[in-house]
């Protein structure tokens, strides 16, 4: 949510040397169904699909609708469940504050510091996340927030996945905690679960080399 290609920058820089790498935009719609439609319209006929957080929710909808087009799946720091009413209510308050001109504050509070692994890189990562979000802008924030509030339960989808699947999380993540990823790995037949020490909700930036190694193994499976 509210991230651009820089979120996967360290992995793209290496993987694109010998693979075609494409970042799917997930703006312009306020529901997971239409966001998945956009991905499918611009994706190759068959492709490996990785999604982080909101991108993971969209990826689950993509594989639900077009399982034959997805050759393998990676779900990173994401959630297959619908948004709980209390979280949806908190999101309504954040939306109101963003509309009132406080988008920067809202973004800063969306991923509190405790959702990042402690370390010297934390400040730089927080600054990058803030920059990506402000670059996306208020309209995308409003659309993506509504999409998160309305996201469907995908547990049934996970049970039907038949391609190599990576489930990856950071142990410091409280937004999409490790236990939620354990649930996903239990639901998906033959899924591989990786929990990274030294990472929270943004493992692609917090532990870029570890994520790159895991993604290479996933692509080679």
XYZ file of N, CA, C and O in Angstrom:
884
model
N 0.840 -1.192 0.000
C 0.000 0.000 0.000
C 0.877 1.244 0.000
O 1.802 1.353 0.807
N 0.592 2.169 -0.944
C 1.293 3.444 -1.054
C 2.788 3.277 -1.301
O 3.601 4.079 -0.848
N 3.141 2.231 -2.043
C 4.541 2.014 -2.411
C 4.667 1.944 -3.925
O 3.741 1.534 -4.620
N 5.835 2.320 -4.429
C 6.114 2.187 -5.855
C 7.202 1.126 -6.054
O 7.488 0.340 -5.141
N 7.807 1.126 -7.218
C 8.762 0.065 -7.554
C 9.966 0.023 -6.625
O 10.633 -1.013 -6.517
N 10.228 1.121 -5.927
C 11.383 1.135 -5.022
C 11.239 0.128 -3.892
O 12.236 -0.292 -3.298
N 10.026 -0.274 -3.602
C 9.811 -1.274 -2.555
C 10.532 -2.579 -2.875
O 11.021 -3.274 -1.986
N 10.552 -2.949 -4.166
C 11.252 -4.164 -4.610
C 12.560 -3.825 -5.330
O 13.112 -4.673 -6.021
N 13.042 -2.605 -5.149
C 14.228 -2.168 -5.873
C 15.433 -3.076 -5.744
O 16.047 -3.456 -6.749
N 15.830 -3.467 -4.522
C 17.023 -4.308 -4.392
C 16.886 -5.648 -5.108
O 17.864 -6.161 -5.666
N 15.686 -6.226 -5.100
C 15.473 -7.511 -5.764
C 15.403 -7.344 -7.282
O 15.965 -8.128 -8.039
N 14.717 -6.276 -7.742
C 14.599 -6.034 -9.184
C 15.963 -5.819 -9.821
O 16.214 -6.267 -10.939
N 16.827 -5.108 -9.135
C 18.135 -4.775 -9.693
C 18.903 -6.032 -10.085
O 19.618 -6.043 -11.089
N 18.744 -7.088 -9.295
C 19.471 -8.333 -9.572
C 18.654 -9.263 -10.466
O 19.157 -9.782 -11.472
N 17.386 -9.472 -10.140
C 16.585 -10.429 -10.900
C 16.380 -10.005 -12.339
O 16.234 -10.851 -13.235
N 16.369 -8.696 -12.601
C 16.130 -8.219 -13.964
C 17.315 -8.441 -14.896
O 17.215 -8.216 -16.100
N 18.424 -8.915 -14.350
C 19.582 -9.194 -15.209
C 19.304 -10.353 -16.157
O 19.842 -10.398 -17.266
N 18.496 -11.311 -15.696
C 18.243 -12.466 -16.568
C 16.766 -12.847 -16.618
O 16.417 -13.924 -17.111
N 15.892 -11.959 -16.128
C 14.456 -12.206 -16.184
C 13.736 -10.912 -16.531
O 14.232 -9.825 -16.261
N 12.568 -11.054 -17.125
C 11.714 -9.899 -17.341
C 10.948 -9.620 -16.053
O 10.202 -10.469 -15.576
N 11.157 -8.438 -15.485
C 10.525 -8.074 -14.223
C 9.562 -6.916 -14.471
O 9.931 -5.904 -15.067
N 8.354 -7.060 -14.012
C 7.323 -6.046 -14.233
C 6.648 -5.698 -12.911
O 6.263 -6.586 -12.156
N 6.524 -4.408 -12.634
C 5.811 -3.944 -11.452
C 4.387 -3.583 -11.869
O 4.186 -2.778 -12.777
N 3.425 -4.184 -11.219
C 2.020 -3.928 -11.539
C 1.507 -2.778 -10.682
O 1.576 -2.834 -9.460
N 1.018 -1.733 -11.305
C 0.423 -0.641 -10.567
C -0.902 -1.063 -9.951
O -1.708 -1.746 -10.601
N -1.146 -0.710 -8.698
C -2.417 -1.046 -8.058
C -3.066 0.227 -7.508
O -3.394 0.336 -6.346
N -3.238 1.178 -8.421
C -3.989 2.392 -8.132
C -5.127 2.510 -9.136
O -5.222 1.749 -10.099
N -6.003 3.474 -8.899
C -7.068 3.727 -9.853
C -8.360 2.992 -9.583
O -9.313 3.096 -10.367
N -8.426 2.218 -8.492
C -9.655 1.505 -8.136
C -9.713 1.372 -6.621
O -8.681 1.345 -5.945
N -10.928 1.270 -6.090
C -11.084 1.201 -4.639
C -11.572 -0.152 -4.152
O -12.146 -0.265 -3.076
N -11.316 -1.210 -4.954
C -11.676 -2.558 -4.527
C -10.696 -3.555 -5.122
O -10.089 -3.307 -6.173
N -10.528 -4.662 -4.416
C -9.543 -5.678 -4.807
C -9.884 -6.290 -6.163
O -8.986 -6.561 -6.971
N -11.145 -6.469 -6.439
C -11.563 -7.083 -7.706
C -11.046 -6.286 -8.908
O -10.448 -6.839 -9.831
N -11.279 -4.975 -8.901
C -10.853 -4.152 -10.031
C -9.337 -4.002 -10.091
O -8.762 -3.905 -11.182
N -8.686 -3.979 -8.942
C -7.223 -3.934 -8.943
C -6.641 -5.197 -9.561
O -5.674 -5.146 -10.327
N -7.245 -6.344 -9.260
C -6.790 -7.601 -9.859
C -7.026 -7.601 -11.362
O -6.205 -8.118 -12.139
N -8.139 -7.027 -11.790
C -8.423 -6.921 -13.224
C -7.331 -6.129 -13.927
O -6.863 -6.508 -15.011
N -6.892 -5.028 -13.316
C -5.827 -4.226 -13.906
C -4.538 -5.031 -14.050
O -3.845 -4.943 -15.067
N -4.217 -5.794 -13.016
C -3.003 -6.607 -13.086
C -3.087 -7.600 -14.246
O -2.156 -7.737 -15.049
N -4.198 -8.284 -14.353
C -4.361 -9.298 -15.394
C -4.355 -8.698 -16.792
O -3.864 -9.310 -17.746
N -4.886 -7.497 -16.930
C -4.929 -6.859 -18.247
C -3.537 -6.509 -18.759
O -3.305 -6.494 -19.971
N -2.611 -6.226 -17.860
C -1.281 -5.781 -18.273
C -0.199 -6.845 -18.092
O 0.947 -6.624 -18.487
N -0.543 -7.971 -17.514
C 0.455 -9.012 -17.252
C 0.655 -9.901 -18.488
O -0.219 -9.983 -19.357
N 1.789 -10.585 -18.556
C 1.986 -11.582 -19.617
C 0.954 -12.706 -19.491
O 0.231 -12.804 -18.493
N 0.919 -13.545 -20.504
C -0.059 -14.631 -20.498
C 0.156 -15.568 -19.314
O -0.793 -16.075 -18.717
N 1.427 -15.798 -18.953
C 1.740 -16.635 -17.793
C 2.925 -16.001 -17.068
O 3.885 -15.555 -17.712
N 2.874 -15.971 -15.755
C 3.865 -15.200 -15.019
C 3.948 -15.673 -13.574
O 2.997 -16.234 -13.019
N 5.112 -15.439 -12.965
C 5.280 -15.602 -11.522
C 4.802 -14.319 -10.868
O 5.061 -13.223 -11.370
N 4.132 -14.437 -9.735
C 3.473 -13.289 -9.114
C 3.880 -13.163 -7.652
O 3.751 -14.116 -6.881
N 4.382 -11.983 -7.289
C 4.729 -11.699 -5.891
C 3.968 -10.466 -5.443
O 3.912 -9.465 -6.172
N 3.376 -10.525 -4.254
C 2.636 -9.386 -3.736
C 2.941 -9.150 -2.274
O 3.018 -10.094 -1.481
N 3.106 -7.881 -1.914
C 3.404 -7.491 -0.538
C 2.236 -6.703 0.039
O 1.755 -5.757 -0.584
N 1.750 -7.074 1.215
C 0.712 -6.351 1.936
C -0.543 -6.206 1.066
O -1.143 -7.209 0.695
N -0.961 -4.982 0.715
C -2.098 -4.822 -0.193
C -1.847 -5.569 -1.496
O -2.754 -6.191 -2.057
N -0.610 -5.534 -1.980
C -0.273 -6.274 -3.191
C -0.501 -7.768 -3.035
O -0.858 -8.458 -3.990
N -0.312 -8.282 -1.828
C -0.592 -9.687 -1.571
C -2.073 -9.985 -1.652
O -2.481 -11.037 -2.166
N -2.904 -9.060 -1.143
C -4.360 -9.234 -1.243
C -4.790 -9.251 -2.700
O -5.643 -10.057 -3.105
N -4.195 -8.374 -3.505
C -4.497 -8.361 -4.939
C -3.993 -9.643 -5.603
O -4.677 -10.237 -6.444
N -2.813 -10.103 -5.213
C -2.255 -11.325 -5.795
C -3.151 -12.529 -5.512
O -3.341 -13.391 -6.380
N -3.709 -12.605 -4.312
C -4.614 -13.714 -4.003
C -5.858 -13.672 -4.874
O -6.351 -14.718 -5.325
N -6.358 -12.483 -5.162
C -7.521 -12.358 -6.043
C -7.149 -12.715 -7.485
O -7.934 -13.343 -8.206
N -5.953 -12.334 -7.905
C -5.486 -12.698 -9.253
C -5.448 -14.213 -9.415
O -5.946 -14.763 -10.401
N -4.858 -14.897 -8.451
C -4.736 -16.351 -8.572
C -6.089 -17.038 -8.418
O -6.327 -18.115 -8.988
N -7.002 -16.420 -7.680
C -8.364 -16.971 -7.586
C -9.062 -16.909 -8.935
O -9.722 -17.868 -9.350
N -8.889 -15.796 -9.642
C -9.600 -15.595 -10.897
C -8.911 -16.233 -12.089
O -9.575 -16.623 -13.048
N -7.594 -16.314 -12.050
C -6.860 -16.818 -13.225
C -5.741 -17.756 -12.788
O -4.559 -17.484 -13.029
N -6.081 -18.869 -12.148
C -5.038 -19.763 -11.617
C -4.125 -20.328 -12.697
O -2.949 -20.598 -12.427
N -4.626 -20.493 -13.916
C -3.810 -21.073 -14.979
C -2.758 -20.104 -15.508
O -1.810 -20.528 -16.181
N -2.902 -18.827 -15.203
C -1.933 -17.842 -15.697
C -0.773 -17.629 -14.728
O 0.255 -17.072 -15.109
N -0.924 -18.047 -13.485
C 0.113 -17.824 -12.471
C 0.958 -19.082 -12.323
O 0.454 -20.142 -11.954
N 2.251 -18.965 -12.601
C 3.139 -20.136 -12.560
C 3.657 -20.419 -11.162
O 3.987 -21.553 -10.836
N 3.746 -19.384 -10.329
C 4.160 -19.519 -8.939
C 3.769 -18.236 -8.219
O 3.559 -17.203 -8.841
N 3.668 -18.324 -6.897
C 3.106 -17.229 -6.115
C 3.971 -16.959 -4.885
O 4.408 -17.896 -4.218
N 4.190 -15.676 -4.584
C 4.868 -15.280 -3.344
C 3.979 -14.277 -2.611
O 3.573 -13.262 -3.184
N 3.665 -14.580 -1.367
C 2.833 -13.720 -0.524
C 3.689 -13.198 0.614
O 4.166 -13.983 1.442
N 3.871 -11.886 0.654
C 4.824 -11.268 1.578
C 4.102 -10.270 2.488
O 3.420 -9.364 1.999
N 4.225 -10.460 3.788
C 3.671 -9.500 4.751
C 2.239 -9.126 4.401
O 1.901 -7.949 4.256
N 1.383 -10.117 4.280
C 0.017 -9.877 3.825
C -0.972 -10.656 4.685
O -0.584 -11.293 5.667
N -2.247 -10.603 4.310
C -3.305 -11.142 5.163
C -4.440 -11.680 4.297
O -4.973 -10.946 3.470
N -4.840 -12.946 4.470
C -5.925 -13.506 3.655
C -7.315 -13.223 4.224
O -8.315 -13.586 3.602
N -7.388 -12.593 5.395
C -8.665 -12.404 6.072
C -9.259 -11.035 5.760
O -8.562 -10.109 5.344
N -10.557 -10.906 5.964
C -11.206 -9.616 5.825
C -10.734 -8.679 6.943
O -10.221 -9.129 7.966
N -10.934 -7.396 6.745
C -10.496 -6.437 7.752
C -11.454 -6.442 8.936
O -12.666 -6.273 8.757
N -10.951 -6.609 10.153
C -11.822 -6.581 11.337
C -12.517 -5.226 11.477
O -11.957 -4.194 11.085
N -13.730 -5.206 12.034
C -14.484 -3.953 12.159
C -13.731 -2.854 12.896
O -13.800 -1.682 12.516
N -12.983 -3.200 13.948
C -12.262 -2.158 14.690
C -11.151 -1.544 13.858
O -10.901 -0.337 13.914
N -10.482 -2.369 13.037
C -9.427 -1.843 12.170
C -10.034 -0.987 11.063
O -9.496 0.073 10.703
N -11.170 -1.426 10.516
C -11.854 -0.639 9.492
C -12.283 0.712 10.038
O -12.200 1.737 9.339
N -12.732 0.742 11.298
C -13.131 2.009 11.917
C -11.926 2.931 12.096
O -12.012 4.142 11.855
N -10.803 2.369 12.508
C -9.583 3.163 12.642
C -9.147 3.704 11.284
O -8.664 4.841 11.176
N -9.338 2.897 10.245
C -8.967 3.345 8.901
C -9.860 4.514 8.462
O -9.413 5.422 7.767
N -11.143 4.484 8.838
C -12.037 5.603 8.530
C -11.516 6.902 9.127
O -11.566 7.967 8.496
N -11.016 6.818 10.356
C -10.459 8.008 10.997
C -9.214 8.500 10.255
O -9.019 9.710 10.071
N -8.380 7.551 9.825
C -7.176 7.925 9.077
C -7.546 8.566 7.745
O -6.915 9.540 7.309
N -8.580 8.043 7.095
C -9.038 8.621 5.832
C -9.496 10.059 6.046
O -9.167 10.956 5.256
N -10.237 10.291 7.118
C -10.725 11.643 7.412
C -9.555 12.601 7.647
O -9.558 13.747 7.177
N -8.542 12.151 8.360
C -7.378 12.994 8.617
C -6.604 13.275 7.339
O -6.110 14.396 7.124
N -6.495 12.266 6.477
C -5.807 12.469 5.208
C -6.538 13.490 4.345
O -5.915 14.361 3.726
N -7.863 13.400 4.318
C -8.658 14.367 3.560
C -8.499 15.782 4.110
O -8.649 16.764 3.377
N -8.220 15.866 5.398
C -8.055 17.169 6.044
C -6.645 17.738 5.860
O -6.291 18.743 6.481
N -5.842 17.109 5.031
C -4.515 17.628 4.722
C -3.395 17.061 5.558
O -2.288 17.616 5.544
N -3.650 15.964 6.261
C -2.627 15.406 7.146
C -2.118 14.048 6.641
O -1.826 13.157 7.421
N -2.016 13.921 5.326
C -1.578 12.647 4.743
C -0.202 12.236 5.257
O 0.016 11.069 5.581
N 0.715 13.160 5.359
C 2.068 12.813 5.819
C 2.032 12.213 7.219
O 2.716 11.222 7.502
N 1.233 12.800 8.103
C 1.109 12.259 9.460
C 0.487 10.874 9.442
O 0.917 9.966 10.176
N -0.548 10.712 8.627
C -1.239 9.422 8.552
C -0.287 8.334 8.060
O -0.239 7.234 8.618
N 0.475 8.635 7.047
C 1.414 7.655 6.501
C 2.457 7.293 7.550
O 2.801 6.115 7.729
N 2.939 8.287 8.259
C 3.965 8.020 9.280
C 3.428 7.101 10.373
O 4.165 6.302 10.950
N 2.117 7.217 10.652
C 1.511 6.407 11.705
C 0.993 5.062 11.207
O 0.658 4.192 12.017
N 0.919 4.882 9.885
C 0.372 3.640 9.330
C 1.231 2.435 9.688
O 0.724 1.344 9.984
N 2.548 2.624 9.624
C 3.475 1.551 10.026
C 4.304 2.099 11.181
O 5.371 2.682 10.973
N 3.836 1.950 12.416
C 4.595 2.464 13.569
C 5.987 1.840 13.645
O 6.250 0.768 13.079
N 6.871 2.518 14.356
C 8.270 2.083 14.414
C 8.420 0.639 14.880
O 9.342 -0.064 14.450
N 7.521 0.183 15.755
C 7.664 -1.180 16.275
C 7.395 -2.249 15.224
O 7.608 -3.435 15.473
N 6.935 -1.846 14.027
C 6.719 -2.803 12.943
C 7.948 -2.965 12.054
O 7.893 -3.683 11.061
N 9.010 -2.269 12.398
C 10.295 -2.440 11.728
C 11.251 -3.120 12.687
O 11.167 -2.940 13.903
N 12.179 -3.863 12.125
C 13.219 -4.447 12.974
C 14.141 -3.341 13.464
O 14.439 -2.397 12.728
N 14.593 -3.420 14.709
C 15.528 -2.402 15.200
C 16.860 -2.502 14.472
O 17.283 -3.573 14.043
N 17.494 -1.361 14.286
C 18.789 -1.367 13.617
C 19.092 -0.028 12.988
O 18.260 0.874 12.940
N 20.285 0.080 12.462
C 20.755 1.358 11.929
C 20.054 1.744 10.635
O 20.066 2.919 10.254
N 19.458 0.785 9.921
C 18.813 1.095 8.652
C 17.381 1.587 8.824
O 16.767 2.041 7.856
N 16.840 1.517 10.022
C 15.423 1.792 10.198
C 15.032 3.192 9.742
O 14.038 3.362 9.021
N 15.795 4.205 10.132
C 15.432 5.577 9.791
C 15.393 5.785 8.281
O 14.490 6.458 7.751
N 16.358 5.239 7.568
C 16.409 5.402 6.117
C 15.226 4.712 5.447
O 14.659 5.233 4.471
N 14.840 3.550 5.960
C 13.708 2.822 5.385
C 12.410 3.576 5.643
O 11.558 3.710 4.746
N 12.240 4.089 6.854
C 11.047 4.867 7.175
C 10.957 6.093 6.263
O 9.887 6.441 5.749
N 12.079 6.736 6.023
C 12.109 7.911 5.142
C 11.711 7.528 3.719
O 10.957 8.255 3.051
N 12.195 6.383 3.235
C 11.842 5.927 1.892
C 10.367 5.585 1.793
O 9.695 5.946 0.812
N 9.829 4.893 2.782
C 8.411 4.544 2.791
C 7.557 5.808 2.761
O 6.559 5.896 2.021
N 7.955 6.803 3.532
C 7.232 8.083 3.547
C 7.302 8.750 2.176
O 6.294 9.263 1.665
N 8.456 8.743 1.562
C 8.622 9.379 0.257
C 7.784 8.686 -0.813
O 7.149 9.351 -1.650
N 7.775 7.350 -0.800
C 6.959 6.623 -1.780
C 5.489 6.962 -1.607
O 4.761 7.196 -2.592
N 5.028 6.990 -0.366
C 3.617 7.242 -0.096
C 3.202 8.643 -0.539
O 2.164 8.825 -1.189
N 4.004 9.645 -0.217
C 3.658 11.009 -0.601
C 3.722 11.178 -2.116
O 2.968 11.968 -2.695
N 4.586 10.422 -2.753
C 4.654 10.450 -4.217
C 3.380 9.874 -4.838
O 2.910 10.359 -5.878
N 2.797 8.861 -4.194
C 1.555 8.272 -4.696
C 0.387 9.243 -4.556
O -0.478 9.326 -5.428
N 0.318 9.966 -3.445
C -0.667 11.026 -3.310
C -1.964 10.631 -2.627
O -2.252 9.452 -2.399
N -2.760 11.633 -2.325
C -3.967 11.465 -1.541
C -5.014 10.605 -2.243
O -5.680 9.775 -1.609
N -5.199 10.762 -3.553
C -6.241 10.009 -4.244
C -5.973 8.509 -4.193
O -6.877 7.707 -3.942
N -4.728 8.118 -4.421
C -4.374 6.697 -4.339
C -4.546 6.195 -2.912
O -5.029 5.076 -2.690
N -4.202 7.022 -1.936
C -4.379 6.613 -0.544
C -5.850 6.314 -0.250
O -6.172 5.297 0.384
N -6.740 7.177 -0.684
C -8.160 6.974 -0.428
C -8.661 5.698 -1.110
O -9.399 4.908 -0.520
N -8.235 5.483 -2.347
C -8.672 4.283 -3.075
C -8.129 3.020 -2.433
O -8.872 2.044 -2.220
N -6.864 3.013 -2.103
C -6.260 1.806 -1.543
C -6.795 1.524 -0.141
O -6.942 0.357 0.242
N -7.100 2.559 0.609
C -7.667 2.361 1.942
C -9.025 1.682 1.845
O -9.335 0.753 2.612
N -9.859 2.122 0.917
C -11.165 1.497 0.717
C -11.001 0.047 0.260
O -11.749 -0.843 0.687
N -10.021 -0.194 -0.594
C -9.777 -1.566 -1.056
C -9.395 -2.474 0.108
O -9.843 -3.627 0.192
N -8.578 -1.970 1.023
C -8.194 -2.765 2.179
C -9.388 -3.032 3.089
O -9.552 -4.136 3.609
N -10.228 -2.037 3.273
C -11.405 -2.208 4.119
C -12.362 -3.256 3.570
O -13.011 -3.971 4.327
N -12.439 -3.341 2.252
C -13.428 -4.204 1.601
C -12.847 -5.524 1.108
O -13.525 -6.283 0.407
N -11.610 -5.798 1.437
C -10.973 -6.982 0.864
C -11.706 -8.260 1.286
O -12.170 -8.386 2.422
N -11.799 -9.227 0.384
C -12.523 -10.462 0.686
C -11.677 -11.450 1.478
O -10.445 -11.360 1.513
N -12.346 -12.392 2.095
C -11.662 -13.505 2.751
C -11.176 -14.470 1.671
O -11.955 -14.917 0.828
N -9.891 -14.785 1.682
C -9.310 -15.617 0.624
C -8.831 -16.969 1.150
O -8.044 -17.650 0.480
N -9.319 -17.408 2.290
C -8.868 -18.706 2.812
C -9.220 -19.842 1.854
O -8.426 -20.771 1.666
N -10.399 -19.773 1.249
C -10.778 -20.798 0.277
C -9.871 -20.782 -0.937
O -9.512 -21.839 -1.478
N -9.469 -19.603 -1.369
C -8.535 -19.476 -2.497
C -7.210 -20.150 -2.168
O -6.646 -20.880 -2.996
N -6.712 -19.909 -0.958
C -5.422 -20.480 -0.579
C -5.455 -22.005 -0.613
O -4.477 -22.645 -1.012
N -6.549 -22.593 -0.220
C -6.651 -24.056 -0.199
C -6.578 -24.656 -1.603
O -6.229 -25.825 -1.756
N -6.898 -23.859 -2.612
C -6.938 -24.376 -3.993
C -5.669 -24.064 -4.787
O -5.565 -24.467 -5.948
N -4.727 -23.377 -4.196
C -3.510 -23.020 -4.927
C -2.692 -24.275 -5.225
O -2.431 -25.082 -4.330
N -2.277 -24.411 -6.487
C -1.584 -25.631 -6.903
C -0.210 -25.346 -7.493
O 0.371 -26.207 -8.150
N 0.324 -24.139 -7.288
C 1.639 -23.791 -7.833
C 2.618 -23.560 -6.688
O 2.208 -23.353 -5.541
N 3.924 -23.613 -6.968
C 4.905 -23.352 -5.905
C 4.644 -21.993 -5.254
O 4.570 -20.968 -5.936
N 4.504 -21.991 -3.935
C 4.126 -20.768 -3.233
C 5.074 -20.494 -2.071
O 5.351 -21.372 -1.265
N 5.550 -19.262 -2.031
C 6.389 -18.770 -0.943
C 5.548 -17.876 -0.045
O 4.874 -16.967 -0.522
N 5.576 -18.133 1.247
C 4.944 -17.259 2.240
C 6.071 -16.685 3.089
O 6.799 -17.428 3.739
N 6.211 -15.363 3.068
C 7.377 -14.737 3.680
C 6.948 -13.601 4.606
O 6.074 -12.804 4.253
N 7.579 -13.523 5.779
C 7.262 -12.448 6.714
C 8.491 -12.096 7.527
O 9.481 -12.833 7.571
N 8.418 -10.946 8.199
C 9.433 -10.539 9.157
C 8.921 -10.773 10.562
O 7.741 -10.564 10.846
N 9.780 -11.191 11.443
C 9.317 -11.584 12.781
C 8.876 -10.379 13.619
O 8.178 -10.551 14.613
N 9.271 -9.157 13.211
C 8.879 -7.969 13.974
C 7.568 -7.357 13.474
O 7.127 -6.348 14.021
N 6.974 -7.956 12.462
C 5.758 -7.394 11.863
C 4.563 -7.607 12.791
O 4.215 -8.742 13.118
N 3.908 -6.512 13.196
C 2.696 -6.608 14.004
C 1.448 -6.306 13.189
O 0.338 -6.560 13.637
N 1.621 -5.742 12.002
C 0.478 -5.453 11.138
C -0.036 -6.748 10.518
O -1.241 -7.029 10.526
N 0.869 -7.528 9.965
C 0.543 -8.870 9.463
C 1.505 -9.837 10.158
O 2.540 -10.197 9.604
N 1.190 -10.247 11.364
C 2.143 -10.968 12.209
C 2.490 -12.362 11.687
O 1.774 -12.938 10.858
N 3.602 -12.907 12.159
C 4.033 -14.233 11.712
C 2.961 -15.303 11.836
O 2.866 -16.186 10.973
N 2.145 -15.239 12.879
C 1.110 -16.267 13.041
C 0.143 -16.276 11.861
O -0.348 -17.333 11.469
N -0.137 -15.118 11.302
C -1.020 -15.047 10.148
C -0.393 -15.731 8.934
O -1.078 -16.361 8.135
N 0.929 -15.620 8.829
C 1.624 -16.279 7.727
C 1.696 -17.793 7.946
O 1.649 -18.565 6.985
N 1.795 -18.190 9.186
C 1.729 -19.628 9.474
C 0.376 -20.195 9.044
O 0.307 -21.299 8.496
N -0.691 -19.435 9.280
C -2.021 -19.853 8.832
C -2.052 -20.008 7.317
O -2.561 -21.016 6.798
N -1.519 -19.035 6.597
C -1.511 -19.126 5.134
C -0.743 -20.355 4.660
O -1.188 -21.076 3.767
N 0.420 -20.573 5.265
C 1.239 -21.719 4.861
C 0.538 -23.042 5.156
O 0.707 -24.025 4.424
N -0.251 -23.074 6.227
C -1.008 -24.286 6.548
C -2.129 -24.526 5.545
O -2.453 -25.675 5.215
N -2.722 -23.451 5.034
C -3.842 -23.577 4.103
C -3.394 -23.932 2.692
O -4.093 -24.652 1.974
N -2.234 -23.439 2.278
C -1.761 -23.645 0.902
C -1.036 -24.985 0.807
O -0.071 -25.231 1.537
N -1.468 -25.863 -0.086
C -0.776 -27.153 -0.235
C 0.701 -26.959 -0.608
O 1.022 -26.245 -1.549
N 1.578 -27.545 0.161
C 3.017 -27.562 -0.128
C 3.648 -26.171 -0.182
O 4.614 -25.951 -0.912
N 3.125 -25.237 0.589
C 3.724 -23.898 0.631
C 4.999 -23.918 1.457
O 5.151 -24.714 2.384
N 5.919 -23.028 1.133
C 7.125 -22.852 1.919
C 7.020 -21.580 2.740
O 6.684 -20.520 2.199
N 7.277 -21.664 4.028
C 7.181 -20.523 4.932
C 8.575 -20.071 5.333
O 9.400 -20.876 5.769
N 8.840 -18.763 5.192
C 10.116 -18.180 5.611
C 9.818 -17.001 6.524
O 9.122 -16.063 6.132
N 10.342 -17.058 7.755
C 10.212 -15.964 8.712
C 11.599 -15.370 8.919
O 12.505 -16.056 9.390
N 11.750 -14.103 8.571
C 13.068 -13.477 8.596
C 13.327 -12.741 9.898
O 12.563 -11.857 10.294
N 14.424 -13.101 10.557
C 14.907 -12.311 11.683
C 15.483 -11.017 11.106
O 15.968 -10.983 9.980
N 15.397 -9.943 11.845
C 15.937 -8.687 11.347
C 15.037 -7.991 10.356
O 15.487 -7.130 9.592
N 13.738 -8.355 10.336
C 12.795 -7.713 9.422
C 11.441 -7.580 10.099
O 11.073 -8.379 10.959
N 10.711 -6.545 9.694
C 9.350 -6.334 10.151
C 8.401 -6.356 8.969
O 8.414 -7.303 8.193
N 7.606 -5.294 8.804
C 6.582 -5.282 7.755
C 7.150 -5.007 6.369
O 6.457 -5.212 5.382
N 8.404 -4.567 6.271
C 8.991 -4.244 4.967
C 10.251 -5.078 4.718
O 11.353 -4.556 4.566
N 10.140 -6.396 4.673
C 11.340 -7.230 4.563
C 12.131 -7.016 3.283
O 13.352 -7.194 3.282
N 11.494 -6.614 2.180
C 12.233 -6.401 0.936
C 13.253 -5.279 1.073
O 14.263 -5.263 0.361
N 12.985 -4.345 1.988
C 13.914 -3.242 2.235
C 14.771 -3.476 3.474
O 15.933 -3.056 3.516
N 14.209 -4.139 4.462
C 14.940 -4.351 5.711
C 15.995 -5.444 5.580
O 17.074 -5.344 6.166
N 15.671 -6.512 4.850
C 16.598 -7.621 4.627
C 16.645 -7.942 3.128
O 16.225 -9.019 2.689
N 17.132 -6.994 2.318
C 17.041 -7.161 0.861
C 17.779 -8.378 0.322
O 17.274 -9.067 -0.581
N 18.952 -8.669 0.858
C 19.705 -9.802 0.335
C 19.078 -11.131 0.742
O 19.066 -12.086 -0.049
N 18.554 -11.203 1.948
C 17.879 -12.428 2.376
C 16.637 -12.681 1.531
O 16.369 -13.817 1.127
N 15.867 -11.610 1.262
C 14.674 -11.765 0.423
C 15.074 -12.155 -0.994
O 14.430 -13.010 -1.624
N 16.126 -11.554 -1.519
C 16.600 -11.910 -2.859
C 16.957 -13.385 -2.934
O 16.582 -14.087 -3.888
N 17.676 -13.880 -1.946
C 18.057 -15.300 -1.924
C 16.821 -16.198 -1.922
O 16.742 -17.169 -2.688
N 15.859 -15.858 -1.081
C 14.643 -16.671 -0.994
C 13.854 -16.612 -2.296
O 13.321 -17.627 -2.764
N 13.774 -15.436 -2.910
C 13.025 -15.309 -4.165
C 13.707 -16.063 -5.302
O 13.039 -16.639 -6.159
N 15.030 -16.080 -5.314
C 15.729 -16.866 -6.332
C 15.416 -18.349 -6.177
O 15.191 -19.055 -7.171
N 15.400 -18.820 -4.957
C 15.072 -20.214 -4.717
C 13.634 -20.512 -5.125
O 13.333 -21.572 -5.691
N 12.734 -19.587 -4.829
C 11.312 -19.729 -5.199
C 11.155 -19.779 -6.723
O 10.428 -20.617 -7.252
N 11.875 -18.916 -7.440
C 11.767 -18.891 -8.895
C 12.368 -20.143 -9.534
O 11.968 -20.547 -10.627
N 13.332 -20.736 -8.848
C 13.989 -21.934 -9.402
C 13.267 -23.219 -9.026
O 13.596 -24.286 -9.531
N 12.273 -23.142 -8.144
C 11.613 -24.350 -7.645
C 10.904 -25.083 -8.781
O 10.329 -24.444 -9.665
